[in-house]
PDB file of C-alpha atoms and ligand atoms in Angstrom:
ATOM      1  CA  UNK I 703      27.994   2.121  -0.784  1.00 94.00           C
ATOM      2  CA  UNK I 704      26.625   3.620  -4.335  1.00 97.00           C
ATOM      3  CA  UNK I 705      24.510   6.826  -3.269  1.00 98.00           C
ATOM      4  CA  UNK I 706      22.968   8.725  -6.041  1.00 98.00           C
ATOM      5  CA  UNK I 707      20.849  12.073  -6.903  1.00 98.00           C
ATOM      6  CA  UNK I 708      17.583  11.685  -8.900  1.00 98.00           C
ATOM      7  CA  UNK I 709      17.200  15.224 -10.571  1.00 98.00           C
ATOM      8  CA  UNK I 710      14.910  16.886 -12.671  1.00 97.00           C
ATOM      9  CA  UNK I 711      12.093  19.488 -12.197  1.00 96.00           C
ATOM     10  CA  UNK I 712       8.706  19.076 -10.652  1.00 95.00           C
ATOM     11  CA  UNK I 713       6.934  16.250 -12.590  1.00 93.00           C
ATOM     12  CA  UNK I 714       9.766  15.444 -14.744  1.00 96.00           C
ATOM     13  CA  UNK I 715       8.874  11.474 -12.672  1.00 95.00           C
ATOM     14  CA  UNK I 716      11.489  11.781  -9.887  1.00 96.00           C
ATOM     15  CA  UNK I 717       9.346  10.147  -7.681  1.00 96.00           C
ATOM     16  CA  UNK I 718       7.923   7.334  -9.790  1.00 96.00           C
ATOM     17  CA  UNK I 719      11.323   6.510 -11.017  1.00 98.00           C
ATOM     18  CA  UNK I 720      12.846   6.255  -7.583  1.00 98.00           C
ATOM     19  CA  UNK I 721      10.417   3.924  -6.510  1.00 98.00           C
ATOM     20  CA  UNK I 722      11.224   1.366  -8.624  1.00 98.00           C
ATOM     21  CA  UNK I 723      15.253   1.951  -8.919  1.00 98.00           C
ATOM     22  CA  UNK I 724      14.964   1.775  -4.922  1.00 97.00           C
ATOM     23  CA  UNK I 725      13.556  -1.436  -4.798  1.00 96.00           C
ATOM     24  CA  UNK I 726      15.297  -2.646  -7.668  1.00 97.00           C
ATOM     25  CA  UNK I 727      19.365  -1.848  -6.851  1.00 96.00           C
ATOM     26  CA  UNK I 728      18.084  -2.365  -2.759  1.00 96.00           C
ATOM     27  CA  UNK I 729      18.759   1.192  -2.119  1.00 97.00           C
ATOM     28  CA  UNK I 730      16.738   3.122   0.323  1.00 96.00           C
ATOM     29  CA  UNK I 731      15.028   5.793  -0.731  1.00 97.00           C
ATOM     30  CA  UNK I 732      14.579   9.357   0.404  1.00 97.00           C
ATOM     31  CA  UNK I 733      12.204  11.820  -0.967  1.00 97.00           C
ATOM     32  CA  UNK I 734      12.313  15.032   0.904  1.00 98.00           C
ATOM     33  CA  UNK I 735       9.034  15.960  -0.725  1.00 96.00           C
ATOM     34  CA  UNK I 736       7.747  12.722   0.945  1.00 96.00           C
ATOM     35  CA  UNK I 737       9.409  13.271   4.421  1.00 97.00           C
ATOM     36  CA  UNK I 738       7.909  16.912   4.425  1.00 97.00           C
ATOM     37  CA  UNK I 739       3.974  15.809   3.647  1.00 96.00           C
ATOM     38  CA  UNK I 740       4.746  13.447   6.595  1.00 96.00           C
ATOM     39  CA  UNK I 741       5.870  16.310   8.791  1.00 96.00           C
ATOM     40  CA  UNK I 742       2.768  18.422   7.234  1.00 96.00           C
ATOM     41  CA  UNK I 743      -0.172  15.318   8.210  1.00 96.00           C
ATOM     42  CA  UNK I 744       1.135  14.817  11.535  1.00 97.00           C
ATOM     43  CA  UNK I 745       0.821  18.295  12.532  1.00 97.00           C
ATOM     44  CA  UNK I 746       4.840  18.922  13.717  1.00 96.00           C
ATOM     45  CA  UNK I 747       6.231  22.302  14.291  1.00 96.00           C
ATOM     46  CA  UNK I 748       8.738  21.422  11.564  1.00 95.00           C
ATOM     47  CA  UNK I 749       5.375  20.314   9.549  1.00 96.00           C
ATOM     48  CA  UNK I 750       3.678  23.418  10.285  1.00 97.00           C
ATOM     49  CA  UNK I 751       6.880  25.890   9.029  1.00 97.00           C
ATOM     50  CA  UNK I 752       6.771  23.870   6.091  1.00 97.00           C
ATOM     51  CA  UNK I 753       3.707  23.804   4.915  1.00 96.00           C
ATOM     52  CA  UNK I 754       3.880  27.725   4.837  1.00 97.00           C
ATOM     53  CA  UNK I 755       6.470  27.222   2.027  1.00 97.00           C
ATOM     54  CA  UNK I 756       4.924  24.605   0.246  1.00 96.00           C
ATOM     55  CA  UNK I 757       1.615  25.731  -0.423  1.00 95.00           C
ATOM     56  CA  UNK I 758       3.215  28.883  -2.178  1.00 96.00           C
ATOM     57  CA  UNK I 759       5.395  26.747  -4.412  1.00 96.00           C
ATOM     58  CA  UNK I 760       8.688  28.310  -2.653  1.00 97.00           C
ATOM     59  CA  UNK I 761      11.469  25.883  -1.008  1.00 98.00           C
ATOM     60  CA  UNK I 762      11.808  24.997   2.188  1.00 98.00           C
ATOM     61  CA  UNK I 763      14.292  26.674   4.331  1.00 98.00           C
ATOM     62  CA  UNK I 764      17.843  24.853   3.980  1.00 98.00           C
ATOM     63  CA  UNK I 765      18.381  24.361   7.469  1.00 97.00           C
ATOM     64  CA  UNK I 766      15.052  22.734   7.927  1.00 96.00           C
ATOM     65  CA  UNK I 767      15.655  20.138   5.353  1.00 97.00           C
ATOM     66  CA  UNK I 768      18.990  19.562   5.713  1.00 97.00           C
ATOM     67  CA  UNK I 769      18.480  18.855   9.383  1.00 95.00           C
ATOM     68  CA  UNK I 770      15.821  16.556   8.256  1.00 95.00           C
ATOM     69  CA  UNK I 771      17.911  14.586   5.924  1.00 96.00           C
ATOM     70  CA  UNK I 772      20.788  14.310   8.573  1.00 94.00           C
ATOM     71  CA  UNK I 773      18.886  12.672  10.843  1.00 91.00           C
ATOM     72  CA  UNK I 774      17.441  10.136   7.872  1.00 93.00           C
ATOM     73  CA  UNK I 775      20.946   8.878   7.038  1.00 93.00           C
ATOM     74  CA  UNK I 776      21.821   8.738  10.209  1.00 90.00           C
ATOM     75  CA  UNK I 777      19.200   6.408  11.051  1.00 90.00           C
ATOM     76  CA  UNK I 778      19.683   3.989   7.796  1.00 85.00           C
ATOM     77  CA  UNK I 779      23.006   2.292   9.575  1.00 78.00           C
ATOM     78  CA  UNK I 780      23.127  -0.528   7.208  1.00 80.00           C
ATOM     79  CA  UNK I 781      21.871   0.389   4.102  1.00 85.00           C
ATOM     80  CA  UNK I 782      23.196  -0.398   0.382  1.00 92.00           C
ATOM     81  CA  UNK I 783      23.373   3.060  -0.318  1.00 96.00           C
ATOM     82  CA  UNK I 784      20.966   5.844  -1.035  1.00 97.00           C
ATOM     83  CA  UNK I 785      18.543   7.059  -3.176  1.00 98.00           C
ATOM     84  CA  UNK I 786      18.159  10.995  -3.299  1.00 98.00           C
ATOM     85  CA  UNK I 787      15.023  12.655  -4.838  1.00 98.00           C
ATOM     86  CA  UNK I 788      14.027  16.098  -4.490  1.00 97.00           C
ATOM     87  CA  UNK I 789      16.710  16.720  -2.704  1.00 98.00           C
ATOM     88  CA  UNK I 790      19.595  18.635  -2.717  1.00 98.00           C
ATOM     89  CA  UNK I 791      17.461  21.253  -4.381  1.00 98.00           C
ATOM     90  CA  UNK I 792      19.937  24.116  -3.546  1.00 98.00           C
ATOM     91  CA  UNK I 793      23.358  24.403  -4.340  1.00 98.00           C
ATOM     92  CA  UNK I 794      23.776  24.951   0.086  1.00 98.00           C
ATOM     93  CA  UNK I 795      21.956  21.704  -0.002  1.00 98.00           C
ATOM     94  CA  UNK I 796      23.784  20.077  -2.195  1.00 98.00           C
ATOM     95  CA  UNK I 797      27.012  21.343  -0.543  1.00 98.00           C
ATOM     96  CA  UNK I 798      25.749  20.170   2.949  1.00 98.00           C
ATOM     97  CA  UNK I 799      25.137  16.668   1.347  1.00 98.00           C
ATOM     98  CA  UNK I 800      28.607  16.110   0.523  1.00 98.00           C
ATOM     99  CA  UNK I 801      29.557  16.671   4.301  1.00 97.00           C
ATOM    100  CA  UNK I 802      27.206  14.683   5.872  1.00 96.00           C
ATOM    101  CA  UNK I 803      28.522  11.791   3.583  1.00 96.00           C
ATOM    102  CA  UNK I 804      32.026  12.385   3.637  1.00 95.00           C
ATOM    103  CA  UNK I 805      31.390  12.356   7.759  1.00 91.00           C
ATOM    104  CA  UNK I 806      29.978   8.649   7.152  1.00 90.00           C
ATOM    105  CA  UNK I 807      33.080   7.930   4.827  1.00 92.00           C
ATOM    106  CA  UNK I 808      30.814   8.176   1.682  1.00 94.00           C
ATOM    107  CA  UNK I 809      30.029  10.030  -1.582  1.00 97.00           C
ATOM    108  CA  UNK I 810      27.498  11.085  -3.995  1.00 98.00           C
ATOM    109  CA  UNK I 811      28.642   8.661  -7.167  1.00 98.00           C
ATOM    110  CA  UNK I 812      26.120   9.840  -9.691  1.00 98.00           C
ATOM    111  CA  UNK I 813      23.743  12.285 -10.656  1.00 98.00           C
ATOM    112  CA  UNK I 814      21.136  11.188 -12.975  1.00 98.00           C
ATOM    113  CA  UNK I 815      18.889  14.378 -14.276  1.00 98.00           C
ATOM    114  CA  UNK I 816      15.183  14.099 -15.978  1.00 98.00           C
ATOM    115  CA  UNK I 817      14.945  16.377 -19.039  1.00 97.00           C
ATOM    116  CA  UNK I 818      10.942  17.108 -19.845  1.00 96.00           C
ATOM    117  CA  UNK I 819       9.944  19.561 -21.773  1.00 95.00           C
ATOM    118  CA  UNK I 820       8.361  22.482 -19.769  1.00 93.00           C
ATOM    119  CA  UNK I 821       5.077  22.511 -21.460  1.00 93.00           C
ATOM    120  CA  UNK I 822       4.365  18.162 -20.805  1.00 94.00           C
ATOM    121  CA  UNK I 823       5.663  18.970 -17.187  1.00 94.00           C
ATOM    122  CA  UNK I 824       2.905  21.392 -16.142  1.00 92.00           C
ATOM    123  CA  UNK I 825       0.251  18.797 -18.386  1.00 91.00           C
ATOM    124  CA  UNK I 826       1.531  16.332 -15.660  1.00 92.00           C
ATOM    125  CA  UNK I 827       1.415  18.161 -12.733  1.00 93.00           C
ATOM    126  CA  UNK I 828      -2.501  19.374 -13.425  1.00 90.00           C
ATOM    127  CA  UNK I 829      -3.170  16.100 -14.226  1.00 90.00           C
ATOM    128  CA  UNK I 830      -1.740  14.689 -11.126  1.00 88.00           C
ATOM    129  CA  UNK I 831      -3.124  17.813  -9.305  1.00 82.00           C
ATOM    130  CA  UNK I 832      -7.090  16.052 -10.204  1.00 84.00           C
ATOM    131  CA  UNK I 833      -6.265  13.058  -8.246  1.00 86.00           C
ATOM    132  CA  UNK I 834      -3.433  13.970  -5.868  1.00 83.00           C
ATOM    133  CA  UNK I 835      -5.265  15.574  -3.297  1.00 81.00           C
ATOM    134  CA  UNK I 836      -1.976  17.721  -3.366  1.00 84.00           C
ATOM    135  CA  UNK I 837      -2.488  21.297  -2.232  1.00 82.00           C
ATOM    136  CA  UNK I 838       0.475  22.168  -4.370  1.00 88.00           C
ATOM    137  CA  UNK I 839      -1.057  21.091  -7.601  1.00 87.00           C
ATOM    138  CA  UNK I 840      -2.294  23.861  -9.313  1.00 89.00           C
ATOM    139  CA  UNK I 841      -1.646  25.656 -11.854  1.00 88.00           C
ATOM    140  CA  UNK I 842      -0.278  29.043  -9.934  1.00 91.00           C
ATOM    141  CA  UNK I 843       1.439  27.585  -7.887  1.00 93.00           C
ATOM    142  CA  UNK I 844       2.938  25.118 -10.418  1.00 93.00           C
ATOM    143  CA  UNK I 845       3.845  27.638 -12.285  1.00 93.00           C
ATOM    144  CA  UNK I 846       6.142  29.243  -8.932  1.00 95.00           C
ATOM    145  CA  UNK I 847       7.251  25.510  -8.020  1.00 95.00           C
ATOM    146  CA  UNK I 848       8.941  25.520 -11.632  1.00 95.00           C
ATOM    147  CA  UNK I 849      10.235  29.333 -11.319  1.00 95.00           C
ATOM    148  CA  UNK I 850      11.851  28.284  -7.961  1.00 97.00           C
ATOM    149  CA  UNK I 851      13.466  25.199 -10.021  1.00 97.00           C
ATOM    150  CA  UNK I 852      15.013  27.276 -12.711  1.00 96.00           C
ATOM    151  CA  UNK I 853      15.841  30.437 -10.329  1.00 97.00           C
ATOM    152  CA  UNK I 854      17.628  27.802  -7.004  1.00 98.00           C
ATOM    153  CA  UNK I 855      17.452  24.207  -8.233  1.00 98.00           C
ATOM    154  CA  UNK I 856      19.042  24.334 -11.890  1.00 97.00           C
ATOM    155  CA  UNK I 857      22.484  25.437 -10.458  1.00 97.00           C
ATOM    156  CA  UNK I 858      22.791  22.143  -8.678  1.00 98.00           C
ATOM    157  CA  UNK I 859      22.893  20.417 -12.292  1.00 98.00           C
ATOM    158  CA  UNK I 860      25.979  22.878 -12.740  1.00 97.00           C
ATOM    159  CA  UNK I 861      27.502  21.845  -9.588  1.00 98.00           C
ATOM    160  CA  UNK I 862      27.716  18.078  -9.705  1.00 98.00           C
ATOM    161  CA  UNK I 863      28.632  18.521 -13.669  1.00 98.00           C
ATOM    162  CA  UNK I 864      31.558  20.656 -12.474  1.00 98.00           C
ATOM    163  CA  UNK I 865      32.524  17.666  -9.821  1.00 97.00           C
ATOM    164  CA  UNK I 866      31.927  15.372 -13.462  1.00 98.00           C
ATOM    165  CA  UNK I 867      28.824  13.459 -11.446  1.00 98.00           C
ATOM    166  CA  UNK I 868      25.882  14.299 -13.853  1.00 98.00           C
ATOM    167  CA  UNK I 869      24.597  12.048 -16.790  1.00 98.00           C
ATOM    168  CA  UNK I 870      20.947  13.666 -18.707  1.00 98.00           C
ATOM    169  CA  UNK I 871      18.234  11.441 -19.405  1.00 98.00           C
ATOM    170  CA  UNK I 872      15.388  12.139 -21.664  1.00 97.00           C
ATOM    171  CA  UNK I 873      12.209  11.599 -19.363  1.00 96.00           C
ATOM    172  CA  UNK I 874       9.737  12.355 -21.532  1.00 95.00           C
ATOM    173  CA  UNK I 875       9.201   8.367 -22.711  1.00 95.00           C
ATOM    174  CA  UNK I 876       6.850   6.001 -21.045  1.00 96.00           C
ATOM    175  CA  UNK I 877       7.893   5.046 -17.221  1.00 97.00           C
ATOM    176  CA  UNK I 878       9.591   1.807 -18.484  1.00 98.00           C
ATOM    177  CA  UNK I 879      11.624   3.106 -21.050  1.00 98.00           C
ATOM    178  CA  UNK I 880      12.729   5.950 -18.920  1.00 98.00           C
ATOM    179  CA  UNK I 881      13.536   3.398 -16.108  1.00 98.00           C
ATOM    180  CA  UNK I 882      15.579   1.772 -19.335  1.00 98.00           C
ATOM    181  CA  UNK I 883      17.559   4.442 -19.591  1.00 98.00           C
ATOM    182  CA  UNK I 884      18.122   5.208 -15.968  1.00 98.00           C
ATOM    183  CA  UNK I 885      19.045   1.893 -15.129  1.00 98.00           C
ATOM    184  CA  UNK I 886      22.001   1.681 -18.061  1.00 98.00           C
ATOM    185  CA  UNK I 887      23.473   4.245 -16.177  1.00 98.00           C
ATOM    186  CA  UNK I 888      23.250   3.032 -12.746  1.00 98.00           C
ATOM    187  CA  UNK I 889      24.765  -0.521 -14.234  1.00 98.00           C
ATOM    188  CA  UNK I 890      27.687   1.166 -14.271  1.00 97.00           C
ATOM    189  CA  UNK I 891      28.099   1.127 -10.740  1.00 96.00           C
ATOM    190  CA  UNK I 892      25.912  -1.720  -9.109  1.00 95.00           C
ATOM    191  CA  UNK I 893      23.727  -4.244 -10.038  1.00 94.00           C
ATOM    192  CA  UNK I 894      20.413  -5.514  -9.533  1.00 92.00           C
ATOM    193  CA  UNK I 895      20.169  -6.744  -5.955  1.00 83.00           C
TER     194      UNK I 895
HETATM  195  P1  ADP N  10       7.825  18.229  -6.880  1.00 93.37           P
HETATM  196  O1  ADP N  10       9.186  17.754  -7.278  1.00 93.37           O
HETATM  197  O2  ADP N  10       6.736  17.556  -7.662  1.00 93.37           O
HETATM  198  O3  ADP N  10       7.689  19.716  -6.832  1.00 93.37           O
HETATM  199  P2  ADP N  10       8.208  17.393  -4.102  1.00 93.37           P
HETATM  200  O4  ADP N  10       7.273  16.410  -3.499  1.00 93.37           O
HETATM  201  O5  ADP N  10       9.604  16.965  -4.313  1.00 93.37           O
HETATM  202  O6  ADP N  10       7.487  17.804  -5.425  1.00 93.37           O
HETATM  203  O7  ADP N  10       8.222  18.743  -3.226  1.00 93.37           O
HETATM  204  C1  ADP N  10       7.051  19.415  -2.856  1.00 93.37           C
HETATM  205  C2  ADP N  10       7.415  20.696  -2.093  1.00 93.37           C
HETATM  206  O8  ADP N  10       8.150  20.359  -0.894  1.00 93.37           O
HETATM  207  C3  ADP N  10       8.331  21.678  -2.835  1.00 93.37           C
HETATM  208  O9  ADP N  10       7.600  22.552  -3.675  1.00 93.37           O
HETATM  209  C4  ADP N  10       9.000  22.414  -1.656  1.00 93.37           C
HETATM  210  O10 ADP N  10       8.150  23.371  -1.089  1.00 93.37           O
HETATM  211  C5  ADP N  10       9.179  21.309  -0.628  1.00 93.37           C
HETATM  212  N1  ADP N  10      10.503  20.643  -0.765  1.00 93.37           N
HETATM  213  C6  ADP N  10      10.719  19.346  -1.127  1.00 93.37           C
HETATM  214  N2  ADP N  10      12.027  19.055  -1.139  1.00 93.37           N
HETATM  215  C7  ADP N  10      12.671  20.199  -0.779  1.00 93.37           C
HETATM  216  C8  ADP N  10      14.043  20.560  -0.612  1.00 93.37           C
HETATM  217  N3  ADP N  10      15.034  19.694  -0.829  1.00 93.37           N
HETATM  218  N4  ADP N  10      14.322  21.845  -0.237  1.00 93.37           N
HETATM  219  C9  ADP N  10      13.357  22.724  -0.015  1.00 93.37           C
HETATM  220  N5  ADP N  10      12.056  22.464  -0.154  1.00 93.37           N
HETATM  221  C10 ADP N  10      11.698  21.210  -0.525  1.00 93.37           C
END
């Protein structure tokens, strides 16, 4: 199995990216973000907690998404590996990760991080925000969503560096190129299926 991280803050292309290196390397992909905007549209109680967090910009409570992803993996018996994005956003995330895969006989191999410059991420993320439909796209609480990144999320960059995991990518070049530069990375490990 190759299972890796797709980090970076909100709008740094997480999303887009994964998308494409899913389908590409035959990995499956799981967005947290995604998962939870599932929850939120089909009215769950685990939808309904959520949403309380998300349309202030704040994280989810651990438990609630780690719980979440648990039963994801658990359900993807035979796949390739995986493809994390937005997710571990917490350095208890990111520590219950490593569990849940060492339980399966597994690892995180790499750690790919999106560097954008704060000023085109919020650009983005209000342009996004005009055709999303997103509640979360706009510009207060964009501006908590990236507070909460620096103040919870940043020390997970720390964490995987520590465990020699992490590789920075400049994501502030068109999708392709980006994907370019992802995918050199990701060569070193697998390639395309
Ligand atoms: P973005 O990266 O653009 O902020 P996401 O779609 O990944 O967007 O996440 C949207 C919201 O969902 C976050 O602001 C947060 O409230 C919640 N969320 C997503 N993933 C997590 C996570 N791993 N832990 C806690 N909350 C999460």
């Amino acid at each position: 199995m190759f299972n890796l991280v797709l980090f970076g803050p909100p709008g740094s292309g997480k999303g887009t990216q994964s998308i494409t290196i899913a389908s590409t390397y035959h990995l499956q992909h799981i967005s947290t973000g995604d998962l939870l905007r599932d929850e939120v549209e089909r009215q769950t109680a685990l939808g309904v907690e959520a949403k309380k967090y998300m349309d202030q910009g704040l994280l989810v409570p651990d438990e609630v998404v780690i719980g979440m992803i648990s039963s994801k993996i658990d359900e993807s018996q035979d796949a390739r590996g995986f493809i994390f994005d937005g997710f571990p956003r917490t350095k208890a995330q990111a520590e219950a990760l490593d569990k849940l895969l060492e339980f399966k006989n597994t690892k995180i191999d790499l750690v790919l991080a999106l560097d954008v410059p704060e000023a085109e991420l919020i650009k983005r993320l209000v342009g996004r925000g005009a055709s999303s439909g997103r509640s979360d796209d706009n510009e207060e609480v964009i501006t908590k969503r990236i507070k909460e990144y620096h103040s919870k999320t940043e020390p997970v960059a720390n964490y995987y560096d520590a465990h020699d995991k992490l590789e920075r990518v400049k994501g502030d070049h068109s999708i392709e190129d980006t994907f370019k530069l992802l995918a050199r990375h990701i060569e070193k490990y697998l390639l395309p299926a």
